[in-house]
Structure formats: C-alpha cells, structure tokens
Amino acid sequence: MTVKQLPLAELVEACRELGIRNVGLWREPVQSYGLEATAKLVRDAGLTVTTLCRGGFFTAIDPAERAEALADNRRAIDEAATLGTDTLVLVSGGLPAGSKDLHGARERIADALAELGPYAESHGVRLAIEPLHPMYASDRCVVSTLAQALDLAERFPAHQVGVTVDTYHIWWDDTAPRQIARAGAGGRIHTFQLADWTTPLPEGVLTGRGQLGDGSIDMREWKGYVEAAGYTGPIEVELFNAGLWARDGREVLAETARRFAEHAA
Amino acid sequence: MTVKQLPLAELVEACRELGIRNVGLWREPVQSYGLEATAKLVRDAGLTVTTLCRGGFFTAIDPAERAEALADNRRAIDEAATLGTDTLVLVSGGLPAGSKDLHGARERIADALAELGPYAESHGVRLAIEPLHPMYASDRCVVSTLAQALDLAERFPAHQVGVTVDTYHIWWDDTAPRQIARAGAGGRIHTFQLADWTTPLPEGVLTGRGQLGDGSIDMREWKGYVEAAGYTGPIEVELFNAGLWARDGREVLAETARRFAEHAA
C-alpha cells in the first residue's frame, strides 16, 4: 500500500531490484491481478508474502451484513492461504450508523473471531487484530489500543488470534510497551508495521502517515520493544500518504528502503 | 469558545436571556475586553466563571522558553483569580521541534506543575490538566489519557492539581470510566466538559468538535461516570466547530442550551 501506484508486476520487479525479499499485500490489487496469478508471480520471484491486508469489519448489527462480513473474511483467509502467508490483518470496523455503543461493537468482534478462528487455523492462517489510532474509533475501528486488542485476542488460542503492532497507531500510548511485552509473552505479535507520525493531519486523517524519519516516532525504540518481546518476524512499512502516492512508485520504494536502513535497521 | 463569534458583552447578555448562570472563558477575549472590565461585566450580570482556558504549554526544552511559559502561566493564574474562578485549564504542550521524547516532555510538565502549584494555591486557583485526544500528541498535548493526566496530577496535592474530563478527548478509551472514578476518589475532577465526536475530521483536526447529539458519544453515560465519582460542579460545553462559528452566535448558544437539555440534562 506504500506504493499502491505500482502495478503488482512492477512492484515485484522493483522489490527484486532493491533486494527486498518480503512484501505485504492488500486484497484489492491481488483480486485485480488474479489470486492464483499473484501467488505464481510472487513465488516465481522468490518473494515471501508477509501478511494479507485486510479482513475485519465485524461490527455490523444487521444479521445479513454480519453474515456477509463473515463470508468475506473466509474468502480473505482462503486468499491468504493461497498467497502463502500465515497472517491476515484485521481492521475491526467502526460504530454502526447511529450507534454510540463501543462496548457492544467490541463484543460483536469477539463473536466474529469465535467463528473465524477455527476456520483460519484449518487453513494455516492467523488473524492479527490491528488496533487503530483512537481518531478512527467511530468510523473505522473500535479497537483503539493494544490492550483492547489483546483483551479480545486472548479469548482465543494464540495460533488463531493475535495482534498487529503498528507504530503509527500506538506511539502516543505510554502503556503500549508493556502491552507489547504481554503480546510477546503470549506469542501474539503476528506482525509489526512501521509508519511515522506527521502533522498537520489531512482532512479525513487517512492519508497522512509519514515516511520513516519525517515525524515524531523513534522507530528503533519500538523495534526494540517488539524484539525484547521475542518478535523475530518481518517488519512491514505501511504508509498511507497522498504525497508518496503522487510520486514515482519505484523512487518511493527505493526511498523507503533507504529510510528503513537509516531509521530502523 | 463554543460561540467565539459573540463579543463578550453580547455573550453575557445572551447568557442572561437564556438563563445560563455559568460561563467558561478563554484568555484571549478576556484580554481584549480587559481583565478588570470582564470581571466587572460578569459579576454585574450575576454570571459565575466556571474555568479559565488555558494555561500550559510546558514542554519546551529551551530555558528562556520555559521561563516565559512559567511567567505566562502565573499571569493566567492571576487572571483566573481576578475573574473569580477557582480553575485554570491546562493544555500541556506537544513535542518540541525535532524531539521524539514523549516521556521527557511529560516530565517537564511535572517540573512546571511543581513550580506553579503553590503559586496557584496561594491565589485560590486549581490547575486542571486536560488530556487531549491522542491525535494531538505531537503538536499540542503529550498528555493523551486520563491515566497519564492523573499520574502527573497525583504527584501534587489535589487542591493544587487535578484534571479536566472532556468527553471529546476520552470517549474512545475503555479505561476512562475507572480513571474518572480514580480522579473522583482523589478529589481531582476540577471540571467536566462536553463535546460530541463527529467525522470526517477536518484538516488539522482542530475545528471538528460536534454539537451535542450529532455524534458518537453518549453524554449521559459520561455524566453518569463523573457524578458517580462524586462530581457536583458545573458542566461546560466546549465546541470548536468551524460550522458553528460561521452561524449567528446567539442562535448557536440557544441551540447548544437545547441540545444540553436534550442529551445531558
């Protein structure tokens, strides 16, 4: 998503040129290119798919909407398995229209996880609840902190449900380091993502994630927390940034690799 | 600030017409109208000033900047005392340019409170640390949760330092209700403010606070938490909203009073 302007085949080629061996994919470009075709593309290039983004959106009250969400998440699990990744990232969903009940919405997420966890396990896929920054609590994700994500995840086995640790969403939270330790002790850090925090935030606050080094977050500090918690998996850089998307994708990918080396490696 | 388009004299007149007996003031309009003149204006109208907004901005590293911030906060305390309010709301400040050290910034807030607490006490004024929504953590306020605010406040006597509970900033936080109980038990809820959460957020995320009833927050639920914690003080409605500011101020004030009755009274 950092370089969503690059068509998949170009992305894979650019990764090869830069020596990048792992890539996180989003469902929409995979579906556009074709699931089996994408799986072959990355396999032939020797690329490993780190995670698939994203399942989730579990908070609907309407039974038909809930059934459709569950069906869509089963498809996402199938896609993850076909792509050879063991991790599906979940954005849990916001408040239904007119609702003010955060607690109820969070409980409906738990209900969905109870249905999807065994299905994911049987496909060799782990679900990774991503707490999103509290500024998304109403319209995107009622899970706003690592503690809330773990409270949900820990109702299920770790090989079914864990969490996504993303610096952008949790950097302000002084309790996050000990929640990372909690997640690591339980074997629940299923992926680790980096993005920097920059201001002013754009309208709608979706496309303002900063390039590594441009903002307020000490990437090495957070990398240190997940490593101290036992995490040895890949590190993803996930930047939603209108400015980066407007530039040449290969140039942005190369810049991102350099910034990663400078600020996180 | 909800009706900042109203000059002070008009605001006081509109409050009288609507039967509003309490008003929270900001420093800038008070300074424009004149401190003593404002004190006389509200006193003659039988209005009580609930709080003065705002002191704070304690996170600078530069010694000259820090000294100026402390001097300005002493002036704010003087102003509060002259206006007859016992509460100065504090917005603590963001990260200094180039800094990524949230912990250090929070410690500098504590240093400032240690200097200002006794001065405030000697003037009959309490300092009320306001945790701001985490989306303001870098550029406005490194105190993002009630727990963080209380961790700071509790280093000092409750009659010197407490907290501001504002629904807009904390509504997403499932730990906030027990932090309100903690604050109440310690006698540290120094003011309670209402604003609703609406999306999409505007660019810069400063002027998007929703009119009561327009958003995702159950006002009565939060009023219940502060009342259960023993709070019996006034309730302020503080809306930063470009749409409301563009309208007739008296109409907005009347609407706000109606919404308060409908959603919070």
Tab-separated table of N, CA, C and O in Angstrom, chain B residues 30-114:
chain	number	residue	atom	x	y	z
B	30	VAL	N	-10.845	37.729	26.958
B	30	VAL	CA	-10.789	38.453	28.229
B	30	VAL	C	-9.736	39.565	28.146
B	30	VAL	O	-9.982	40.707	28.554
B	31	GLN	N	-8.581	39.226	27.600
B	31	GLN	CA	-7.511	40.226	27.496
B	31	GLN	C	-7.925	41.353	26.548
B	31	GLN	O	-7.607	42.521	26.798
B	32	SER	N	-8.640	41.010	25.486
B	32	SER	CA	-9.084	42.045	24.544
B	32	SER	C	-10.071	43.000	25.209
B	32	SER	O	-10.005	44.220	25.023
B	33	TYR	N	-11.003	42.435	25.953
B	33	TYR	CA	-12.023	43.262	26.605
B	33	TYR	C	-11.441	43.994	27.804
B	33	TYR	O	-11.940	45.057	28.200
B	34	GLY	N	-10.386	43.432	28.357
B	34	GLY	CA	-9.785	43.969	29.566
B	34	GLY	C	-10.135	43.075	30.740
B	34	GLY	O	-11.304	42.701	30.932
B	35	LEU	N	-9.134	42.724	31.532
B	35	LEU	CA	-9.351	41.770	32.613
B	35	LEU	C	-10.327	42.304	33.668
B	35	LEU	O	-11.316	41.653	34.014
B	36	GLU	N	-10.050	43.491	34.157
B	36	GLU	CA	-10.911	44.045	35.205
B	36	GLU	C	-12.310	44.330	34.673
B	36	GLU	O	-13.322	44.084	35.355
B	37	ALA	N	-12.348	44.809	33.422
B	37	ALA	CA	-13.652	45.098	32.813
B	37	ALA	C	-14.467	43.816	32.655
B	37	ALA	O	-15.685	43.810	32.873
B	38	THR	N	-13.802	42.720	32.274
B	38	THR	CA	-14.515	41.446	32.139
B	38	THR	C	-15.022	40.962	33.489
B	38	THR	O	-16.174	40.501	33.610
B	39	ALA	N	-14.161	41.082	34.498
B	39	ALA	CA	-14.567	40.646	35.835
B	39	ALA	C	-15.814	41.409	36.286
B	39	ALA	O	-16.757	40.824	36.836
B	40	LYS	N	-15.818	42.715	36.020
B	40	LYS	CA	-16.982	43.520	36.401
B	40	LYS	C	-18.213	43.147	35.567
B	40	LYS	O	-19.326	43.023	36.088
B	41	LEU	N	-17.992	42.925	34.268
B	41	LEU	CA	-19.088	42.581	33.363
B	41	LEU	C	-19.816	41.318	33.830
B	41	LEU	O	-21.061	41.293	33.924
B	42	VAL	N	-19.065	40.261	34.112
B	42	VAL	CA	-19.713	39.010	34.503
B	42	VAL	C	-20.291	39.119	35.916
B	42	VAL	O	-21.370	38.588	36.189
B	43	ARG	N	-19.591	39.849	36.792
B	43	ARG	CA	-20.065	39.995	38.175
B	43	ARG	C	-21.393	40.750	38.188
B	43	ARG	O	-22.364	40.324	38.826
B	44	ASP	N	-21.439	41.831	37.440
B	44	ASP	CA	-22.670	42.642	37.391
B	44	ASP	C	-23.835	41.863	36.807
B	44	ASP	O	-24.997	42.131	37.134
B	45	ALA	N	-23.510	40.901	35.914
B	45	ALA	CA	-24.576	40.111	35.287
B	45	ALA	C	-24.972	38.905	36.135
B	45	ALA	O	-25.871	38.149	35.770
B	46	GLY	N	-24.292	38.730	37.250
B	46	GLY	CA	-24.598	37.573	38.100
B	46	GLY	C	-24.102	36.263	37.525
B	46	GLY	O	-24.545	35.184	37.940
B	47	LEU	N	-23.176	36.344	36.571
B	47	LEU	CA	-22.605	35.130	35.986
B	47	LEU	C	-21.413	34.642	36.807
B	47	LEU	O	-20.600	35.449	37.266
B	48	THR	N	-21.304	33.323	36.927
B	48	THR	CA	-20.133	32.724	37.547
B	48	THR	C	-19.205	32.209	36.454
B	48	THR	O	-19.665	31.549	35.509
B	49	VAL	N	-17.926	32.520	36.573
B	49	VAL	CA	-16.941	31.985	35.625
B	49	VAL	C	-16.509	30.606	36.119
B	49	VAL	O	-15.947	30.473	37.208
B	50	THR	N	-16.789	29.582	35.314
B	50	THR	CA	-16.504	28.202	35.740
B	50	THR	C	-15.023	27.900	35.683
B	50	THR	O	-14.452	27.336	36.617
B	51	THR	N	-14.399	28.217	34.545
B	51	THR	CA	-12.962	27.965	34.371
B	51	THR	C	-12.400	29.049	33.469
B	51	THR	O	-13.122	29.696	32.719
B	52	LEU	N	-11.079	29.188	33.545
B	52	LEU	CA	-10.370	29.981	32.547
B	52	LEU	C	-9.525	29.022	31.716
B	52	LEU	O	-8.826	28.159	32.247
B	53	CYS	N	-9.637	29.138	30.388
B	53	CYS	CA	-8.820	28.377	29.453
B	53	CYS	C	-7.890	29.347	28.772
B	53	CYS	O	-8.357	30.361	28.288
B	54	ARG	N	-6.691	29.088	28.685
B	54	ARG	CA	-5.970	27.979	29.165
B	54	ARG	C	-4.563	28.373	29.473
B	54	ARG	O	-3.957	29.236	28.836
B	55	GLY	N	-4.001	27.689	30.445
B	55	GLY	CA	-2.568	27.721	30.701
B	55	GLY	C	-1.928	26.523	30.042
B	55	GLY	O	-2.543	25.808	29.254
B	56	GLY	N	-0.666	26.299	30.395
B	56	GLY	CA	0.003	25.100	29.912
B	56	GLY	C	1.172	25.408	29.006
B	56	GLY	O	1.871	26.394	29.191
B	57	PHE	N	1.370	24.525	28.009
B	57	PHE	CA	2.494	24.618	27.068
B	57	PHE	C	3.825	24.642	27.824
B	57	PHE	O	4.583	25.583	27.769
B	58	PHE	N	4.006	23.494	28.512
B	58	PHE	CA	5.129	23.357	29.439
B	58	PHE	C	6.293	22.544	28.883
B	58	PHE	O	7.196	22.194	29.631
B	59	THR	N	6.256	22.163	27.621
B	59	THR	CA	7.171	21.108	27.179
B	59	THR	C	8.442	21.616	26.501
B	59	THR	O	9.278	20.818	26.077
B	60	ALA	N	8.598	22.923	26.410
B	60	ALA	CA	9.816	23.459	25.772
B	60	ALA	C	11.054	22.997	26.535
B	60	ALA	O	11.025	22.786	27.751
B	61	ILE	N	12.146	22.842	25.790
B	61	ILE	CA	13.427	22.480	26.392
B	61	ILE	C	14.258	23.740	26.651
B	61	ILE	O	14.930	23.858	27.661
B	62	ASP	N	14.171	24.674	25.748
B	62	ASP	CA	14.956	25.910	25.840
B	62	ASP	C	14.639	26.660	27.134
B	62	ASP	O	13.475	26.953	27.431
B	63	PRO	N	15.666	27.003	27.942
B	63	PRO	CA	15.415	27.639	29.251
B	63	PRO	C	14.641	28.957	29.145
B	63	PRO	O	13.765	29.210	29.981
B	64	ALA	N	14.936	29.753	28.155
B	64	ALA	CA	14.217	31.032	28.032
B	64	ALA	C	12.744	30.795	27.712
B	64	ALA	O	11.855	31.455	28.269
B	65	GLU	N	12.505	29.823	26.836
B	65	GLU	CA	11.102	29.497	26.520
B	65	GLU	C	10.373	28.955	27.755
B	65	GLU	O	9.204	29.259	27.980
B	66	ARG	N	11.081	28.146	28.518
B	66	ARG	CA	10.452	27.590	29.726
B	66	ARG	C	10.131	28.703	30.722
B	66	ARG	O	9.046	28.736	31.314
B	67	ALA	N	11.045	29.612	30.901
B	67	ALA	CA	10.824	30.720	31.839
B	67	ALA	C	9.629	31.562	31.382
B	67	ALA	O	8.805	31.982	32.196
B	68	GLU	N	9.537	31.794	30.081
B	68	GLU	CA	8.425	32.594	29.556
B	68	GLU	C	7.096	31.856	29.768
B	68	GLU	O	6.077	32.459	30.120
B	69	ALA	N	7.118	30.518	29.562
B	69	ALA	CA	5.888	29.742	29.768
B	69	ALA	C	5.447	29.818	31.231
B	69	ALA	O	4.254	29.985	31.521
B	70	LEU	N	6.397	29.695	32.146
B	70	LEU	CA	6.036	29.777	33.568
B	70	LEU	C	5.489	31.166	33.903
B	70	LEU	O	4.491	31.289	34.624
B	71	ALA	N	6.123	32.205	33.375
B	71	ALA	CA	5.643	33.565	33.641
B	71	ALA	C	4.232	33.751	33.094
B	71	ALA	O	3.362	34.340	33.743
B	72	ASP	N	4.003	33.218	31.905
B	72	ASP	CA	2.679	33.363	31.301
B	72	ASP	C	1.632	32.598	32.119
B	72	ASP	O	0.490	33.055	32.269
B	73	ASN	N	2.002	31.471	32.669
B	73	ASN	CA	1.053	30.710	33.483
B	73	ASN	C	0.763	31.408	34.809
B	73	ASN	O	-0.357	31.331	35.318
B	74	ARG	N	1.761	32.100	35.347
B	74	ARG	CA	1.477	32.887	36.561
B	74	ARG	C	0.476	33.998	36.246
B	74	ARG	O	-0.444	34.257	37.022
B	75	ARG	N	0.653	34.607	35.075
B	75	ARG	CA	-0.327	35.631	34.659
B	75	ARG	C	-1.722	35.013	34.503
B	75	ARG	O	-2.734	35.603	34.901
B	76	ALA	N	-1.769	33.812	33.942
B	76	ALA	CA	-3.076	33.146	33.760
B	76	ALA	C	-3.725	32.862	35.112
B	76	ALA	O	-4.945	32.996	35.269
B	77	ILE	N	-2.918	32.480	36.082
B	77	ILE	CA	-3.443	32.231	37.435
B	77	ILE	C	-3.986	33.542	38.027
B	77	ILE	O	-5.081	33.568	38.612
B	78	ASP	N	-3.227	34.609	37.841
B	78	ASP	CA	-3.705	35.922	38.312
B	78	ASP	C	-5.049	36.267	37.666
B	78	ASP	O	-5.979	36.740	38.334
B	79	GLU	N	-5.134	36.027	36.365
B	79	GLU	CA	-6.361	36.352	35.638
B	79	GLU	C	-7.544	35.525	36.165
B	79	GLU	O	-8.650	36.035	36.346
B	80	ALA	N	-7.283	34.231	36.385
B	80	ALA	CA	-8.353	33.370	36.904
B	80	ALA	C	-8.863	33.915	38.231
B	80	ALA	O	-10.076	34.012	38.463
B	81	ALA	N	-7.926	34.260	39.102
B	81	ALA	CA	-8.312	34.762	40.423
B	81	ALA	C	-9.137	36.043	40.289
B	81	ALA	O	-10.154	36.222	40.969
B	82	THR	N	-8.709	36.915	39.407
B	82	THR	CA	-9.432	38.182	39.221
B	82	THR	C	-10.849	37.932	38.684
B	82	THR	O	-11.797	38.619	39.046
B	83	LEU	N	-10.979	36.929	37.811
B	83	LEU	CA	-12.297	36.616	37.244
B	83	LEU	C	-13.185	35.863	38.233
B	83	LEU	O	-14.373	35.643	37.966
B	84	GLY	N	-12.592	35.430	39.340
B	84	GLY	CA	-13.387	34.749	40.355
B	84	GLY	C	-13.595	33.266	40.100
B	84	GLY	O	-14.445	32.642	40.730
B	85	THR	N	-12.809	32.692	39.178
B	85	THR	CA	-12.904	31.239	39.003
B	85	THR	C	-11.780	30.568	39.774
B	85	THR	O	-10.687	31.133	39.929
B	86	ASP	N	-12.044	29.357	40.244
B	86	ASP	CA	-11.024	28.621	41.001
B	86	ASP	C	-10.278	27.612	40.124
B	86	ASP	O	-9.503	26.806	40.637
B	87	THR	N	-10.507	27.630	38.811
B	87	THR	CA	-9.928	26.571	37.970
B	87	THR	C	-9.293	27.136	36.703
B	87	THR	O	-9.955	27.824	35.923
B	88	LEU	N	-8.017	26.795	36.504
B	88	LEU	CA	-7.320	27.111	35.255
B	88	LEU	C	-7.067	25.810	34.498
B	88	LEU	O	-6.398	24.903	35.015
B	89	VAL	N	-7.625	25.720	33.304
B	89	VAL	CA	-7.433	24.524	32.477
B	89	VAL	C	-6.070	24.589	31.798
B	89	VAL	O	-5.669	25.632	31.284
B	90	LEU	N	-5.383	23.441	31.781
B	90	LEU	CA	-4.039	23.374	31.207
B	90	LEU	C	-3.995	22.472	29.981
B	90	LEU	O	-4.371	21.296	30.048
B	91	VAL	N	-3.526	23.024	28.880
B	91	VAL	CA	-3.170	22.206	27.715
B	91	VAL	C	-1.647	22.129	27.721
B	91	VAL	O	-0.965	23.139	27.566
B	92	SER	N	-1.136	20.928	27.909
B	92	SER	CA	0.234	20.810	28.404
B	92	SER	C	1.321	21.093	27.397
B	92	SER	O	2.449	21.369	27.761
B	93	GLY	N	1.009	20.995	26.092
B	93	GLY	CA	2.025	21.233	25.071
B	93	GLY	C	2.444	19.949	24.366
B	93	GLY	O	2.316	18.855	24.916
B	94	GLY	N	2.931	20.105	23.153
B	94	GLY	CA	3.353	18.963	22.338
B	94	GLY	C	4.849	18.729	22.417
B	94	GLY	O	5.518	19.207	23.334
B	95	LEU	N	5.361	17.980	21.459
B	95	LEU	CA	6.797	17.718	21.405
B	95	LEU	C	7.513	18.945	20.841
B	95	LEU	O	7.069	19.527	19.864
B	96	PRO	N	8.633	19.318	21.441
B	96	PRO	CA	9.423	20.386	20.827
B	96	PRO	C	9.894	19.949	19.431
B	96	PRO	O	10.000	18.755	19.154
B	97	ALA	N	10.173	20.910	18.563
B	97	ALA	CA	10.591	20.602	17.193
B	97	ALA	C	11.769	19.634	17.208
B	97	ALA	O	12.759	19.850	17.904
B	98	GLY	N	11.624	18.561	16.453
B	98	GLY	CA	12.715	17.602	16.326
B	98	GLY	C	12.772	16.537	17.409
B	98	GLY	O	13.500	15.554	17.286
B	99	SER	N	12.018	16.712	18.482
B	99	SER	CA	12.059	15.751	19.577
B	99	SER	C	11.110	14.585	19.330
B	99	SER	O	10.047	14.743	18.740
B	100	LYS	N	11.509	13.396	19.771
B	100	LYS	CA	10.638	12.221	19.718
B	100	LYS	C	10.422	11.671	21.131
B	100	LYS	O	10.007	10.535	21.300
B	101	ASP	N	10.694	12.498	22.134
B	101	ASP	CA	10.755	12.017	23.517
B	101	ASP	C	9.499	12.412	24.299
B	101	ASP	O	9.488	13.422	25.001
B	102	LEU	N	8.458	11.582	24.196
B	102	LEU	CA	7.214	11.863	24.919
B	102	LEU	C	7.434	11.834	26.427
B	102	LEU	O	6.906	12.674	27.156
B	103	HIS	N	8.192	10.855	26.899
B	103	HIS	CA	8.414	10.735	28.337
B	103	HIS	C	9.093	11.989	28.897
B	103	HIS	O	8.673	12.538	29.918
B	104	GLY	N	10.129	12.436	28.205
B	104	GLY	CA	10.834	13.638	28.651
B	104	GLY	C	9.911	14.849	28.685
B	104	GLY	O	9.959	15.656	29.620
B	105	ALA	N	9.065	14.968	27.667
B	105	ALA	CA	8.134	16.097	27.621
B	105	ALA	C	7.174	16.039	28.805
B	105	ALA	O	6.864	17.068	29.427
B	106	ARG	N	6.717	14.837	29.133
B	106	ARG	CA	5.788	14.708	30.268
B	106	ARG	C	6.487	15.058	31.577
B	106	ARG	O	5.879	15.661	32.484
B	107	GLU	N	7.746	14.725	31.694
B	107	GLU	CA	8.475	15.073	32.920
B	107	GLU	C	8.653	16.590	33.048
B	107	GLU	O	8.625	17.134	34.157
B	108	ARG	N	8.823	17.270	31.923
B	108	ARG	CA	8.950	18.732	32.001
B	108	ARG	C	7.637	19.373	32.435
B	108	ARG	O	7.626	20.432	33.068
B	109	ILE	N	6.525	18.715	32.103
B	109	ILE	CA	5.230	19.194	32.616
B	109	ILE	C	5.207	19.096	34.141
B	109	ILE	O	4.788	20.024	34.836
B	110	ALA	N	5.665	17.969	34.647
B	110	ALA	CA	5.700	17.796	36.110
B	110	ALA	C	6.567	18.873	36.755
B	110	ALA	O	6.212	19.428	37.804
B	111	ASP	N	7.703	19.169	36.134
B	111	ASP	CA	8.581	20.220	36.681
B	111	ASP	C	7.841	21.557	36.761
B	111	ASP	O	7.959	22.287	37.747
B	112	ALA	N	7.081	21.861	35.719
B	112	ALA	CA	6.348	23.133	35.700
B	112	ALA	C	5.253	23.138	36.763
B	112	ALA	O	5.047	24.153	37.448
B	113	LEU	N	4.564	22.017	36.910
B	113	LEU	CA	3.496	21.943	37.919
B	113	LEU	C	4.065	22.141	39.321
B	113	LEU	O	3.425	22.771	40.178
B	114	ALA	N	5.260	21.617	39.547
B	114	ALA	CA	5.882	21.781	40.867
B	114	ALA	C	6.119	23.253	41.170
B	114	ALA	O	6.003	23.694	42.318
